[in-house]
C-alpha positions as MATLAB code, in Angstrom:
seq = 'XXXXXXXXXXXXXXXXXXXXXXXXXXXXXXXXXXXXXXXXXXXXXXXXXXXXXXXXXXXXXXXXXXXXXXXXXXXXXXXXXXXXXXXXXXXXXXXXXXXXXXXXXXXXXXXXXXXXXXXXXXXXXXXXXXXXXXXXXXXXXXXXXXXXXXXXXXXXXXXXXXXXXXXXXXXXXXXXXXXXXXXXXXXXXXXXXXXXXXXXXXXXXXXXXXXXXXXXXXXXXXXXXXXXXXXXXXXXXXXXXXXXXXXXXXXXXXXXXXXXXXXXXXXXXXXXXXXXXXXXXXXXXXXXXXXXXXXXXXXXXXXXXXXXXXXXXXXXXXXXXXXXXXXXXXXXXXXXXXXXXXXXXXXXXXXXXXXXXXXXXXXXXXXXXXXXXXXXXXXXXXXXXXXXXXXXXXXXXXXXXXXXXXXXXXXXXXXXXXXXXXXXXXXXXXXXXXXXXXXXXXXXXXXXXXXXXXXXXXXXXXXXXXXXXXXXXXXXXXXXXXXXXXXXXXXXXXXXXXXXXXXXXXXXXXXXXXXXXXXXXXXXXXXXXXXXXXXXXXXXXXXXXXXXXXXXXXXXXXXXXXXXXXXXXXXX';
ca = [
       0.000    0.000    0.000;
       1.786    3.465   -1.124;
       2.039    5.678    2.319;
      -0.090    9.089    2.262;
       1.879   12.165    1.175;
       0.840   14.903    3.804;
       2.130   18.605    2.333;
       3.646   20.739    4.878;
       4.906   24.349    5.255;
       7.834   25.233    7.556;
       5.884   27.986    9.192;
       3.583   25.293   10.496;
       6.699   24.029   12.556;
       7.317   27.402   13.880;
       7.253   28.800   17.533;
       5.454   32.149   17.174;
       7.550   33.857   20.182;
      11.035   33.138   18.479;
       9.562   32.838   15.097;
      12.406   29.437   14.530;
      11.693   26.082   13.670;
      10.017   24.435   17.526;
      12.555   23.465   20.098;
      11.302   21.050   22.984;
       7.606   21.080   21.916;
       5.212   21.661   24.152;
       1.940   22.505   23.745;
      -0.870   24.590   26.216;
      -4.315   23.663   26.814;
      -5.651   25.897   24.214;
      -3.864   23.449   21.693;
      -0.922   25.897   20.341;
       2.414   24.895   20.723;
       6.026   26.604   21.475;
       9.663   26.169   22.152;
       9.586   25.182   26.196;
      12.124   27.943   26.813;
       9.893   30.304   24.866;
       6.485   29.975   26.644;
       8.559   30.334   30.021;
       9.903   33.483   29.156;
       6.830   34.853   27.889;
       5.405   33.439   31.301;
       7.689   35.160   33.469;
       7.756   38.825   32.000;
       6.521   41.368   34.411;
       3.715   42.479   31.772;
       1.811   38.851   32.880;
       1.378   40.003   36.173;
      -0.197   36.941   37.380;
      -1.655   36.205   34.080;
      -0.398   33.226   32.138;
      -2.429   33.912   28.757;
      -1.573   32.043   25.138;
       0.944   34.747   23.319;
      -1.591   33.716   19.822;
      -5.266   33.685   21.040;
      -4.458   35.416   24.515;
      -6.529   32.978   26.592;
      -6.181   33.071   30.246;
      -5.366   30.086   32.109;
      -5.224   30.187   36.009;
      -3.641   28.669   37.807;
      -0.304   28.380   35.771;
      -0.237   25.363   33.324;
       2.063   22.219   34.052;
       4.536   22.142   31.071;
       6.074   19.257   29.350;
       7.248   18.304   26.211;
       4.942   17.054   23.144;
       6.583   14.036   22.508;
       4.816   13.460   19.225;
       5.174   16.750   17.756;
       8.479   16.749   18.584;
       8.934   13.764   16.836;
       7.212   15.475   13.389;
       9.528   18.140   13.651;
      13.135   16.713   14.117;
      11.613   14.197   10.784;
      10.627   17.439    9.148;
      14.404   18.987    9.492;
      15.610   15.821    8.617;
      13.943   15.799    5.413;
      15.837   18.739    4.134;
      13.128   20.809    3.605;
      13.237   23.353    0.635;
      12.121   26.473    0.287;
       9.830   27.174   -2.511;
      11.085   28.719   -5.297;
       8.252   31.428   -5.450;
       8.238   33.815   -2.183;
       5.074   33.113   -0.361;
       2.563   35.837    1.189;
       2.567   36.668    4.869;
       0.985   34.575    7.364;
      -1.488   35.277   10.274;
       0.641   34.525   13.624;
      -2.445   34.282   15.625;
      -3.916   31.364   12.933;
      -4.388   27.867   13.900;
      -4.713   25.611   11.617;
      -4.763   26.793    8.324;
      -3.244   30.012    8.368;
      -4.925   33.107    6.558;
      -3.391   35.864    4.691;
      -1.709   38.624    6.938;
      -3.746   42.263    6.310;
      -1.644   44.042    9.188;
       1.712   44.067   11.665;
       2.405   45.356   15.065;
       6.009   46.106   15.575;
       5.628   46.348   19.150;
       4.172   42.783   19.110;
       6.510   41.264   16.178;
       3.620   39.562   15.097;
       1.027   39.773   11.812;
      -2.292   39.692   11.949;
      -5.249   38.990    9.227;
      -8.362   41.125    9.343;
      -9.975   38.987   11.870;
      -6.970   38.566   14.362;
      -6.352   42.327   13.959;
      -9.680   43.437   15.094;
      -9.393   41.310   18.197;
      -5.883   43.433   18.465;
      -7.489   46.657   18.501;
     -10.046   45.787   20.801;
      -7.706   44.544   23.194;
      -4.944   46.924   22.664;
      -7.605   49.990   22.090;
      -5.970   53.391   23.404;
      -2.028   52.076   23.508;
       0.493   53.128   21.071;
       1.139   50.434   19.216;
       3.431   50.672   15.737;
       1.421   49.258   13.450;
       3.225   48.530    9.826;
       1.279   47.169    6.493;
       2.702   44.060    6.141;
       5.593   43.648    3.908;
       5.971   42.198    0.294;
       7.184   39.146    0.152;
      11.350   39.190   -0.204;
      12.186   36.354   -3.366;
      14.139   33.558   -2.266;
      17.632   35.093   -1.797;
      20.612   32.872   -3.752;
      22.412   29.810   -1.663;
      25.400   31.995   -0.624;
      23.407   35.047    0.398;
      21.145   32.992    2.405;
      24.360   31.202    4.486;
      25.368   35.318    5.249;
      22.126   35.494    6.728;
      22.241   32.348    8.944;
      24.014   32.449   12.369;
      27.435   30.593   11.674;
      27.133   28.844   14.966;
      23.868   27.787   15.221;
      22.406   28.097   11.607;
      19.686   30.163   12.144;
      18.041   33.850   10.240;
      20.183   36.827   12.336;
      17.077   38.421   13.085;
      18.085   40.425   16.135;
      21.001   43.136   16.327;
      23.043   43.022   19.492;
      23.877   46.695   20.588;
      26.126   45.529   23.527;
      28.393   44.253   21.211;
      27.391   45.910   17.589;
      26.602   42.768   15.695;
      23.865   40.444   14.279;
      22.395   37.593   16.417;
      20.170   34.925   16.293;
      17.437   34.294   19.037;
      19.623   31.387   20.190;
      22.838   33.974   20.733;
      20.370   35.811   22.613;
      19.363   33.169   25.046;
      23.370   32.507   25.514;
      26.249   34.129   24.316;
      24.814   37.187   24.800;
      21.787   36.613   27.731;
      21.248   40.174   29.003;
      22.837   42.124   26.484;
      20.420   45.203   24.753;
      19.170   43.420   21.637;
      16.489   44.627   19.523;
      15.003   43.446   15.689;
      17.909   44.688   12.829;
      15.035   46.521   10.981;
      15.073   48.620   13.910;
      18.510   48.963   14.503;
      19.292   49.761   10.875;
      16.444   52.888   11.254;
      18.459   54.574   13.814;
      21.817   53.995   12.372;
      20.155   54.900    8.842;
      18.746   58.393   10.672;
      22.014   58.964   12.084;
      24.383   58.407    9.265;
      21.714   61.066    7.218;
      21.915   63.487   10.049;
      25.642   63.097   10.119;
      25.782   63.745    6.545;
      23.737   66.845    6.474;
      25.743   68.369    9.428;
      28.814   67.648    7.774;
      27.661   69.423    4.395;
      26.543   72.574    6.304;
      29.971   72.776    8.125;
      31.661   72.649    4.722;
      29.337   75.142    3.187;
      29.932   77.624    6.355;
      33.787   77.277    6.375;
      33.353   77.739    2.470;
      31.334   81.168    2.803;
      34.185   82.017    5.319;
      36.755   81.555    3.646;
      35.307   83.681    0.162;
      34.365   86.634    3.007;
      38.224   86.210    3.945;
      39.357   86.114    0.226;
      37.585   89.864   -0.077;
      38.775   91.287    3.706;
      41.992   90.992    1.968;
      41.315   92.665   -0.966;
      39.628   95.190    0.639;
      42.467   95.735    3.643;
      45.122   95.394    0.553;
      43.285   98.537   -0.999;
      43.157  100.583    1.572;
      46.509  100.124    2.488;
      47.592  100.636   -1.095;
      45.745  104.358   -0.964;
      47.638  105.038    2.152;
      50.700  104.554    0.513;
      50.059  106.310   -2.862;
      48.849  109.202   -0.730;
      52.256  109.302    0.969;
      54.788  108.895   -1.370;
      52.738  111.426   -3.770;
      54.288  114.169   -1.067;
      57.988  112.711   -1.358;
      60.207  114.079   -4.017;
      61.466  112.375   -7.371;
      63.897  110.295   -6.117;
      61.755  108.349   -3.883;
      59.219  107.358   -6.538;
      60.955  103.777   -6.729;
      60.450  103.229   -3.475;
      56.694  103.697   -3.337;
      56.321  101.018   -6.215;
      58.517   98.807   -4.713;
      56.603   99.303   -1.227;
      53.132   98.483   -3.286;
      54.797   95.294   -4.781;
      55.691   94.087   -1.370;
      51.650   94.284   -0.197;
      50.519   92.799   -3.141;
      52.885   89.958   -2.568;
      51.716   89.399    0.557;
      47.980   89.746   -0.769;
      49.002   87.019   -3.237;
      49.705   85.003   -0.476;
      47.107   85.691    1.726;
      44.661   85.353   -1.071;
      46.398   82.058   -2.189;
      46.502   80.337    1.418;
      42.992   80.975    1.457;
      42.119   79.703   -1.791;
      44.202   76.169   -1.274;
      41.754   75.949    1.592;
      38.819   76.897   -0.252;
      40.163   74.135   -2.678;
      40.135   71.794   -0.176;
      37.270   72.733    0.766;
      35.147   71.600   -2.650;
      37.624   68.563   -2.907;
      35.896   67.070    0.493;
      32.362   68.411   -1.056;
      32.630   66.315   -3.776;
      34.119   63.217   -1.695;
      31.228   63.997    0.728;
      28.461   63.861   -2.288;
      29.945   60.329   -3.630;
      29.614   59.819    0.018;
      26.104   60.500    0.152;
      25.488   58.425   -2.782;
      26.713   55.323   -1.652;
      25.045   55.681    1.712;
      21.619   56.828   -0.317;
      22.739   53.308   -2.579;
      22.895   51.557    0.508;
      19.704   52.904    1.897;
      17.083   51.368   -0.724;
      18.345   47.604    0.301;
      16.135   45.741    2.012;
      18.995   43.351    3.517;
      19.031   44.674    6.735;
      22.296   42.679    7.810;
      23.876   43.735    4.755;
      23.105   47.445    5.584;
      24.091   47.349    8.613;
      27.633   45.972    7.855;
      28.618   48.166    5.329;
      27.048   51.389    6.886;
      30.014   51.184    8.824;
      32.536   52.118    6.192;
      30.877   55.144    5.465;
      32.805   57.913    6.456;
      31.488   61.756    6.618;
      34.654   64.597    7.810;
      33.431   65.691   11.347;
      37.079   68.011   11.008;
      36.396   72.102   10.380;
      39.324   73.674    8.095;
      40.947   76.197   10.253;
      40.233   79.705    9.110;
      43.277   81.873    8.494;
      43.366   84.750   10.763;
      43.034   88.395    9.266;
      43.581   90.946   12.613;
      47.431   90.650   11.675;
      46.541   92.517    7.896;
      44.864   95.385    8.882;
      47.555   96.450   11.787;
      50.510   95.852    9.610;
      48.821   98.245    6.752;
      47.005  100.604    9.256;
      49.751  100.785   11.780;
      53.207   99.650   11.320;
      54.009  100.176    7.804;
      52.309  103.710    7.789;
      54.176  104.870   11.067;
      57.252  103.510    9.164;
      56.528  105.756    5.860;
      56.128  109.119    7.652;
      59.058  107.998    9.462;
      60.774  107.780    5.733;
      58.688  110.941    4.740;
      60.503  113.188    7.600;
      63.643  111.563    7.155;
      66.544  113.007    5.126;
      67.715  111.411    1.963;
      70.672  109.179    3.769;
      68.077  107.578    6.128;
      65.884  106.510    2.879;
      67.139  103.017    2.391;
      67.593  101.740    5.610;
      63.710  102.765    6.364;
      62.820  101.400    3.502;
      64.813   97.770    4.190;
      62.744   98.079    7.762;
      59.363   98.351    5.911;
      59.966   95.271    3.573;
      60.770   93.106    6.449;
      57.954   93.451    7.885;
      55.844   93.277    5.299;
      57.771   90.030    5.114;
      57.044   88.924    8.782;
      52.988   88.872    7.936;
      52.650   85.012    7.335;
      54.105   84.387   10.515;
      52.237   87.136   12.397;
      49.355   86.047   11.114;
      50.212   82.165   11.857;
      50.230   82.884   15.328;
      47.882   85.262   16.158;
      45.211   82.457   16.436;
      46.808   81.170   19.932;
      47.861   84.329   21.055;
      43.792   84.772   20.494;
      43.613   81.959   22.979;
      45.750   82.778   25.537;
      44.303   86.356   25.291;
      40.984   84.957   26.537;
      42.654   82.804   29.050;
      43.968   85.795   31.001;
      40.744   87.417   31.005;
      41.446   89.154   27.812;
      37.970   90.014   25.102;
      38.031   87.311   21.991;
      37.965   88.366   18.881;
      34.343   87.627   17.861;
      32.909   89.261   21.233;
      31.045   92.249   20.939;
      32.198   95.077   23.430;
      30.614   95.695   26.635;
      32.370   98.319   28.570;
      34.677  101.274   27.370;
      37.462   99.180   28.080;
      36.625   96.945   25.797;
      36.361   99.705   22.950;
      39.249  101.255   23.902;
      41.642   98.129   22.532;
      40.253   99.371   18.898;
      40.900  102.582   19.305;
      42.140  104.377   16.619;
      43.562  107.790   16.495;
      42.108  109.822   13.378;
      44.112  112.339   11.566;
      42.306  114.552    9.423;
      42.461  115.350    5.377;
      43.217  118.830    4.777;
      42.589  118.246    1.059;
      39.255  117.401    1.800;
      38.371  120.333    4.306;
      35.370  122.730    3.293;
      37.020  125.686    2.643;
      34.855  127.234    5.353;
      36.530  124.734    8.215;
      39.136  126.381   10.210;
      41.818  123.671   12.160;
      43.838  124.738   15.561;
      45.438  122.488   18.137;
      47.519  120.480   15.574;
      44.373  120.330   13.340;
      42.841  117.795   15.938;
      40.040  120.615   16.305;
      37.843  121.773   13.154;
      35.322  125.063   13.503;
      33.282  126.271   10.607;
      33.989  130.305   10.014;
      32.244  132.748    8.129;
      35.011  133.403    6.082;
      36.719  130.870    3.322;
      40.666  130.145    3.982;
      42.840  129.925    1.265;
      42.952  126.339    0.347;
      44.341  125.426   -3.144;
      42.238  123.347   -4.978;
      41.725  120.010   -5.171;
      39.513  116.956   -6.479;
      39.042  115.504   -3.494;
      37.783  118.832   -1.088;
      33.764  119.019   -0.338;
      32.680  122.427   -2.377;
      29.656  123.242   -0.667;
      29.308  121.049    2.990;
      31.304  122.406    5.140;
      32.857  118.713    5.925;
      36.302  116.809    6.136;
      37.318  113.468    6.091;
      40.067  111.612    7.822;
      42.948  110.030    5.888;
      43.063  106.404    6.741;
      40.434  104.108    5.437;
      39.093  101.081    7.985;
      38.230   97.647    7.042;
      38.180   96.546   10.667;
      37.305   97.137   14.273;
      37.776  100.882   14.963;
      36.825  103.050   17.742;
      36.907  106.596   17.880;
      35.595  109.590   20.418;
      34.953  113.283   19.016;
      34.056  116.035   21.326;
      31.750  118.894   20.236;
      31.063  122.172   21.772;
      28.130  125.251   20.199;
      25.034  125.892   18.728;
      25.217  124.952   15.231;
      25.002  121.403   15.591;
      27.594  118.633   14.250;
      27.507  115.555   12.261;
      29.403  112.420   13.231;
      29.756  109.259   10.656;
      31.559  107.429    7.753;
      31.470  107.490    4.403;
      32.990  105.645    0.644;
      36.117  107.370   -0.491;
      33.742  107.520   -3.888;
      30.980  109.820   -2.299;
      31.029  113.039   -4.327;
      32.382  116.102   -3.035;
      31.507  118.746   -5.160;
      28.179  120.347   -5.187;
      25.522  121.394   -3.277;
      23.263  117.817   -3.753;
      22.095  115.259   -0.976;
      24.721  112.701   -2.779;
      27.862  114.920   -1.105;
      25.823  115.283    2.249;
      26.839  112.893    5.221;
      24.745  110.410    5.529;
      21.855  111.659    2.907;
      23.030  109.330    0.565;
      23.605  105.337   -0.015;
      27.261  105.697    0.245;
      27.630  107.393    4.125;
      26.270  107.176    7.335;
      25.792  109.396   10.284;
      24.441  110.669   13.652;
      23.357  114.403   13.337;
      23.793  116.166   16.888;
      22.600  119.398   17.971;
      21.483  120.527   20.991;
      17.939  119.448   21.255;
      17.813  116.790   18.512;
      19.574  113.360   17.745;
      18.833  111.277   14.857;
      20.622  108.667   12.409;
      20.736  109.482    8.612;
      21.571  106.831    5.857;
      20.215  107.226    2.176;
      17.890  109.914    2.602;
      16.107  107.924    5.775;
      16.366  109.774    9.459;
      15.638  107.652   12.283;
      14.819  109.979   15.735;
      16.534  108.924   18.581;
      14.802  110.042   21.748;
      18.040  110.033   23.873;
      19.437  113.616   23.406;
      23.410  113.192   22.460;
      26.462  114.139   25.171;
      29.642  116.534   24.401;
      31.613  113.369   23.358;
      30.511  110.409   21.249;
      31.841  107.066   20.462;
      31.612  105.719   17.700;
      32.558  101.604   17.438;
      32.921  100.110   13.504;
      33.160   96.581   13.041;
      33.449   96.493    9.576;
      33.613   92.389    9.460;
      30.127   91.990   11.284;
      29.011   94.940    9.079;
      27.704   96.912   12.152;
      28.072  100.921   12.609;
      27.329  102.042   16.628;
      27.203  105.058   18.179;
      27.269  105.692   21.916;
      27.116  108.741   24.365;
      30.181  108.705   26.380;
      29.852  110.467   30.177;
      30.133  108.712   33.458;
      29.131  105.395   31.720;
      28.673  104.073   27.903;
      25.071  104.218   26.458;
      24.446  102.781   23.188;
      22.501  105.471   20.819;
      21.817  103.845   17.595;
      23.317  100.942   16.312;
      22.866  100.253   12.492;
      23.268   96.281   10.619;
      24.615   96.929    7.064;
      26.856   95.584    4.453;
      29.753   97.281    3.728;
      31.566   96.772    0.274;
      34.840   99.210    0.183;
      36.730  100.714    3.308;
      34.992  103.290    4.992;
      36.186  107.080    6.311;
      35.806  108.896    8.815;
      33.690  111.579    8.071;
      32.253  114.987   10.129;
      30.005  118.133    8.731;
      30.532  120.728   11.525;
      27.841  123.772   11.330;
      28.241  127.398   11.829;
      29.434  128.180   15.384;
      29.972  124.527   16.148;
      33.446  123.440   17.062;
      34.480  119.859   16.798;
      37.667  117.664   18.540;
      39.039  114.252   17.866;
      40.059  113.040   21.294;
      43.441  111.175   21.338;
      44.689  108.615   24.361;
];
């Protein structure tokens, strides 16, 4: 007689707790069946609380149920792994967990039960989960049968079975029998879980590391144009100069401008070999990205989480190449050093000259170190670089002591007390003339542009009222028009003072300030952060009107003094 072929499926084998192939049978008096170790554990979590319930049809049985082993079934299962049985060839559609029997269709999964459910099982779900947040998931397409080597990468080497779980402890993929063992007690939790956080963090680590590079980038083109911008101002200052020395001089002063624009050159170049870099580790980070976005649409969850960790994103910021060194050398040292050469006699020219060019010279390493003498600054107490100023004291380390432009004075302004002090008169003076000297506005400029932090005081005395602000070397001077007024057009700013009125004036646009102004005012440029403050100075400091701009060439000092008004630049 030919023996009965019975057709079976592996999940029918299949603890529903552990979701592997039943170990030690035994089966509850509701008539479903798990792994002995399984239904103990379930048993003894502190969720039971008393309650020993099936994990599949949640029936209650009190007391506790005697356990032993199903020796039959155990029996049909170590003759069904014995048989060698294969997997189907065409992937299969989800099963109910809850099911006994023949198994329906899954409609629905809870990820906080691990289990699927079909429509039937899932309404009993909701009724008794009803109010709990539970992650429910549509259940999942069914994977096709992976190849004979990819499925032995997915098996536990030491116990054959689907790595499943993802041990945190020790940062690897385990099997619910490593669990139970090797690593009892260790934080393990399902890899599909596992690879969603390491998946979110990898993305967030990308897109911090992109905005770091873009910020250093936009640094390092606003550094690019300080220097330009310092470089002019301190080529002006020269020209200005050596247009007062005689003939003999004149190869001096192009030799002088040759030595700033090699050290722009290299300013300029440093920063652009960083900026450089900068777009080589942009592109490195976007074929980066694209493995890692590659890597994201597999659904091999072991696989993902194994190579995720080769994926590398720079965490490193490129060092920004200090600037404050620039603007004192061209401001400072090398312009004390050419009116030094400009009062000198002829024998005294060279050696001057060689004194000049070696510091010009010295700028790479100035600049090189003034980021940790930044640091040890603030250390002792001192105010960083990238602090805003609190107290005079703090203003006072920018100070920066104006000298006046004859060639631009009014020819109405009147200068005493080594022209630090500027009156308007009723009669002209005898100025020659020149292209740069306000016609009508009885104004004057200061020599020195500033593409920096600068502070300056000014002191005023009289009834005709002063104005106190900064302007473009390129605002026009002659004529009677708003566009050679202080602060009435888009290329100067100022604070009009007078005795009962104080107001800011930019571009035709007066702001009222209801504080009335002192006898001396501060005024605080910080050129970088493209702010322009002004502050009554008496007992204490007390901002008056602080404006937020953009500023695209080197500013001047600038001052319109009216009739009977005297003004002072005050000097430390």
């Amino acid at each position: 007689m030919a023996a009965a072929t019975i057709s079976v499926e592996q999940d029918q084998f299949c603890c529903s707790v552990c979701l592997e192939v039943l170990r030690d049978p035994v089966t509850i008096p509701c008539g479903h069946s798990y792994c002995l170790d399984c239904i103990e554990d379930y048993w003894t979590r502190p969720k039971q609380k008393g309650q020993y319930s099936c994990p599949q049809c949640r029936q209650v049985f009190n007391p506790r149920p005697l356990l032993s082993r199903n020796t039959v079934l155990g029996e049909v299962v170590e003759k069904f792994q014995r048989s060698g049985f294969q997997h189907s060839d065409k992937p299969e559609d989800a099963k109910c967990s809850v099911c006994s029997g023949r198994k329906s269709k899954a409609a629905k999964s809870c990820l906080t039960c691990t289990e699927s459910y079909c429509a039937s099982h899932w309404r009993v779900h909701e009724e008794r989960f009803h109010g709990k947040a539970h992650k429910v998931a549509p259940v999942p397409a069914p994977a096709p049968v992976p190849a004979p080597g990819e499925q032995r990468e997915k098996l536990c080497p030491q116990h054959d079975k689907l790595l499943r779980l993802y041990c945190r402890s020790e940062q690897q993929c385990v099997c619910s029998v490593c669990v139970k063992e090797r690593h009892k007690g260790h934080d393990a939790v399902p890899v599909l879980e596992e690879r969603t956080a390491q998946q979110k963090k990898l993305q967030e680590t990308s897109l911090k590391s992109v905005q770091k590079l873009k910020d250093a980038e936009k640094e390092l083109r606003y550094v690019v144009k300080y220097i330009k911008h310092s470089t002019e101002a301190a080529v002006e200052e020269s020209e200005r100069i050596f247009s007062k020395l005689i003939r003999s001089i004149e190869k001096q002063s192009c030799e002088v401008k040759e030595v700033i624009r090699v050290q722009e050159r290299a300013a300029v170049s440093q920063a652009e070999e960083l900026l450089e870099k900068i777009q080589r580790e942009i592109v490195e980070l976007r074929r980066t990205d694209a493995e890692l976005e590659k890597l994201c649409r597999t659904e091999d969850h072991g696989y993902f989480l194994q190579k995720c960790k080769s994926l590398h994103f720079p965490t490193k910021t490129v060092e920004i190449p200090s600037i404050d060194a620039l603007p004192y050398l061209m401001y400072k040292t090398m312009r004390g050093a050419l009116v030094d050469l400009k009062e000198s006699l002829d024998e005294t020219l060279e050696k001057e000259f060689n004194r000049i060019s070696n510091k010009a010279l010295s700028l790479k390493e100035t600049s090189n170190q003034s980021t940790s003498e930044k640091t040890k600054a603030k250390e002792a107490g001192g105010l960083p670089y990238d602090s805003e100023p609190k107290t005079r004291a703090d203003f006072l380390q920018y100070y920066n002591n104006l000298t006046l432009d004859l060639n631009t004075a009014n020819p109405y302004l009147c200068f005493s007390d080594g022209r630090r002090v500027v009156t308007t008169r009723s009669d002209p003076q005898p100025y020659p003339d020149h292209p740069d000297r306000f016609t009508s506005w009885a104004q004057v400029l200061c020599k020195a542009g500033m593409a920096g932090r600068c502070y300056w005081e000014v002191e005023w005395t009289g009834n005709g009222g002063v104005s106190i602000g900064v302007c473009y070397k390129n605002m026009s001077r002659s004529g009677g028009g708003s566009d050679c007024k202080l602060g009435h057009n888009p290329k100067s700013w100022s604070l009009d003072c007078s005795s009962s009125v104080c107001s800011f004036q930019h571009n035709k646009e007066s702001v009222k300030i209801d504080a009335s102004c002192c006898s001396k005012i501060g005024v605080y440029l910080d050129y970088r952060g493209g702010t322009l403050s002004f502050y009554n100075i008496s007992d204490t400091i007390i901002l008056l009107y602080k404006v937020k701009t953009t500023f695209s060439q080197p500013v001047y000092a600038g001052f319109w003094v009216g009739l009977g008004s005297s003004l002072k630049l005050c000097s430390l």
